[in-house]
GROMACS .gro file of C-alpha atoms in nm:
model
  153
    1UNK     CA    1   0.000   0.000   0.000
    2UNK     CA    2   0.126   0.347  -0.076
    3UNK     CA    3   0.198   0.588   0.203
    4UNK     CA    4   0.112   0.950   0.162
    5UNK     CA    5   0.381   1.191   0.052
    6UNK     CA    6   0.462   1.537   0.188
    7UNK     CA    7   0.171   1.682   0.004
    8UNK     CA    8  -0.071   1.436   0.159
    9UNK     CA    9  -0.169   1.265  -0.165
   10UNK     CA   10  -0.080   0.932  -0.318
   11UNK     CA   11   0.136   1.038  -0.611
   12UNK     CA   12   0.398   0.836  -0.790
   13UNK     CA   13   0.718   0.925  -0.962
   14UNK     CA   14   0.643   1.210  -1.196
   15UNK     CA   15   0.335   1.324  -1.008
   16UNK     CA   16   0.075   1.074  -1.135
   17UNK     CA   17  -0.132   0.860  -0.900
   18UNK     CA   18   0.036   0.543  -0.775
   19UNK     CA   19  -0.105   0.243  -0.955
   20UNK     CA   20  -0.286   0.025  -0.704
   21UNK     CA   21  -0.279  -0.257  -0.961
   22UNK     CA   22   0.096  -0.303  -0.922
   23UNK     CA   23   0.226  -0.461  -0.603
   24UNK     CA   24   0.476  -0.245  -0.413
   25UNK     CA   25   0.754  -0.499  -0.475
   26UNK     CA   26   0.676  -0.478  -0.849
   27UNK     CA   27   0.715  -0.098  -0.839
   28UNK     CA   28   1.057  -0.129  -0.672
   29UNK     CA   29   1.167  -0.402  -0.912
   30UNK     CA   30   1.065  -0.204  -1.221
   31UNK     CA   31   1.249   0.106  -1.101
   32UNK     CA   32   1.570  -0.088  -1.023
   33UNK     CA   33   1.558  -0.259  -1.364
   34UNK     CA   34   1.515   0.079  -1.532
   35UNK     CA   35   1.815   0.220  -1.342
   36UNK     CA   36   2.038  -0.077  -1.433
   37UNK     CA   37   2.278   0.009  -1.147
   38UNK     CA   38   2.191   0.051  -0.782
   39UNK     CA   39   2.407   0.079  -0.472
   40UNK     CA   40   2.388  -0.169  -0.184
   41UNK     CA   41   2.506  -0.087   0.168
   42UNK     CA   42   2.601  -0.362   0.413
   43UNK     CA   43   2.780  -0.369   0.747
   44UNK     CA   44   3.115  -0.545   0.792
   45UNK     CA   45   3.108  -0.540   1.172
   46UNK     CA   46   3.297  -0.213   1.202
   47UNK     CA   47   3.198   0.005   0.906
   48UNK     CA   48   2.932   0.037   0.639
   49UNK     CA   49   3.031  -0.091   0.293
   50UNK     CA   50   2.869   0.028  -0.030
   51UNK     CA   51   2.907  -0.117  -0.378
   52UNK     CA   52   2.728  -0.108  -0.712
   53UNK     CA   53   2.494  -0.391  -0.809
   54UNK     CA   54   2.314  -0.451  -1.136
   55UNK     CA   55   2.133  -0.783  -1.111
   56UNK     CA   56   1.786  -0.774  -0.959
   57UNK     CA   57   1.506  -1.021  -1.017
   58UNK     CA   58   1.147  -1.073  -0.916
   59UNK     CA   59   1.081  -1.441  -0.845
   60UNK     CA   60   0.761  -1.575  -0.689
   61UNK     CA   61   0.684  -1.234  -0.541
   62UNK     CA   62   1.030  -1.183  -0.388
   63UNK     CA   63   1.281  -0.920  -0.489
   64UNK     CA   64   1.617  -1.093  -0.534
   65UNK     CA   65   1.970  -0.957  -0.559
   66UNK     CA   66   2.268  -1.162  -0.667
   67UNK     CA   67   2.637  -1.183  -0.580
   68UNK     CA   68   2.913  -1.442  -0.560
   69UNK     CA   69   2.877  -1.685  -0.274
   70UNK     CA   70   3.240  -1.639  -0.172
   71UNK     CA   71   3.242  -1.256  -0.188
   72UNK     CA   72   3.270  -1.037   0.121
   73UNK     CA   73   2.932  -0.880   0.051
   74UNK     CA   74   2.767  -1.224   0.080
   75UNK     CA   75   2.944  -1.289   0.410
   76UNK     CA   76   2.838  -0.946   0.536
   77UNK     CA   77   2.471  -1.010   0.451
   78UNK     CA   78   2.486  -1.352   0.620
   79UNK     CA   79   2.636  -1.197   0.935
   80UNK     CA   80   2.412  -0.886   0.943
   81UNK     CA   81   2.096  -0.918   0.735
   82UNK     CA   82   2.007  -0.547   0.744
   83UNK     CA   83   2.081  -0.369   0.417
   84UNK     CA   84   1.998  -0.047   0.239
   85UNK     CA   85   2.011   0.033  -0.128
   86UNK     CA   86   1.962   0.339  -0.340
   87UNK     CA   87   1.914   0.417  -0.706
   88UNK     CA   88   1.854   0.729  -0.912
   89UNK     CA   89   1.692   0.788  -1.250
   90UNK     CA   90   1.545   1.094  -1.422
   91UNK     CA   91   1.511   1.308  -1.110
   92UNK     CA   92   1.375   1.028  -0.891
   93UNK     CA   93   1.569   0.877  -0.602
   94UNK     CA   94   1.477   0.539  -0.456
   95UNK     CA   95   1.598   0.437  -0.110
   96UNK     CA   96   1.519   0.093   0.030
   97UNK     CA   97   1.580  -0.043   0.380
   98UNK     CA   98   1.523  -0.416   0.413
   99UNK     CA   99   1.635  -0.739   0.567
  100UNK     CA  100   1.781  -1.012   0.348
  101UNK     CA  101   1.732  -1.386   0.352
  102UNK     CA  102   1.956  -1.617   0.151
  103UNK     CA  103   1.769  -1.816  -0.113
  104UNK     CA  104   1.898  -2.160  -0.211
  105UNK     CA  105   1.628  -2.250  -0.463
  106UNK     CA  106   1.763  -2.393  -0.791
  107UNK     CA  107   1.457  -2.247  -0.964
  108UNK     CA  108   1.536  -1.898  -0.834
  109UNK     CA  109   1.898  -1.931  -0.956
  110UNK     CA  110   1.782  -2.044  -1.299
  111UNK     CA  111   1.534  -1.755  -1.315
  112UNK     CA  112   1.815  -1.508  -1.238
  113UNK     CA  113   2.040  -1.668  -1.501
  114UNK     CA  114   1.764  -1.640  -1.760
  115UNK     CA  115   1.724  -1.271  -1.678
  116UNK     CA  116   2.103  -1.211  -1.688
  117UNK     CA  117   2.260  -1.470  -1.922
  118UNK     CA  118   2.606  -1.311  -1.890
  119UNK     CA  119   2.618  -1.436  -1.529
  120UNK     CA  120   2.657  -1.791  -1.661
  121UNK     CA  121   3.013  -1.702  -1.761
  122UNK     CA  122   3.098  -1.591  -1.407
  123UNK     CA  123   2.906  -1.822  -1.175
  124UNK     CA  124   2.939  -2.200  -1.187
  125UNK     CA  125   3.024  -2.492  -0.953
  126UNK     CA  126   3.368  -2.350  -0.867
  127UNK     CA  127   3.233  -1.997  -0.818
  128UNK     CA  128   2.873  -2.036  -0.702
  129UNK     CA  129   2.617  -1.759  -0.708
  130UNK     CA  130   2.438  -1.641  -0.394
  131UNK     CA  131   2.086  -1.501  -0.406
  132UNK     CA  132   1.932  -1.290  -0.133
  133UNK     CA  133   1.564  -1.199  -0.105
  134UNK     CA  134   1.481  -0.856   0.032
  135UNK     CA  135   1.220  -0.891   0.306
  136UNK     CA  136   1.036  -0.648   0.530
  137UNK     CA  137   1.132  -0.372   0.291
  138UNK     CA  138   1.047  -0.006   0.310
  139UNK     CA  139   1.101   0.184  -0.012
  140UNK     CA  140   1.093   0.561  -0.043
  141UNK     CA  141   1.065   0.731  -0.382
  142UNK     CA  142   1.166   1.097  -0.371
  143UNK     CA  143   1.151   1.366  -0.637
  144UNK     CA  144   1.115   1.742  -0.642
  145UNK     CA  145   0.799   1.710  -0.849
  146UNK     CA  146   0.614   1.442  -0.652
  147UNK     CA  147   0.767   1.477  -0.307
  148UNK     CA  148   0.818   1.161  -0.108
  149UNK     CA  149   0.618   0.839  -0.126
  150UNK     CA  150   0.690   0.540   0.097
  151UNK     CA  151   0.573   0.187   0.032
  152UNK     CA  152   0.637  -0.138   0.213
  153UNK     CA  153   0.686  -0.484   0.072
   0.00000   0.00000   0.00000
């Protein structure tokens, strides 16, 4: 459900009414896909760590992000499942705060590989892929034109 922005109305990016037909997670997914690059913040136990990501998928109603299983970012999300991400496109900023849960489903991995075929060259048995579902998310879209709208997923 859409939260009301500064102006008190339910307006989406660009000032139009938020579509109640699209699930909040779908709205976040579509924006991240449009941006192509978003930035993920994790915690390494002493400091925040931020890096660019590009692979995002929507599988069985869950928003998934992908990284290498043996990368530090995967270890950080396993140790502290609280993350934030941000993206920007055409005057609209998206900020998301969520928890992550590792997903081990072969079907989810195959779905991600179909969406991003180039990942097949990087991730295989010797360098496995790790998928994380964003859960209990709060997304905030902000623009000068439409103000701020918050949604949860």
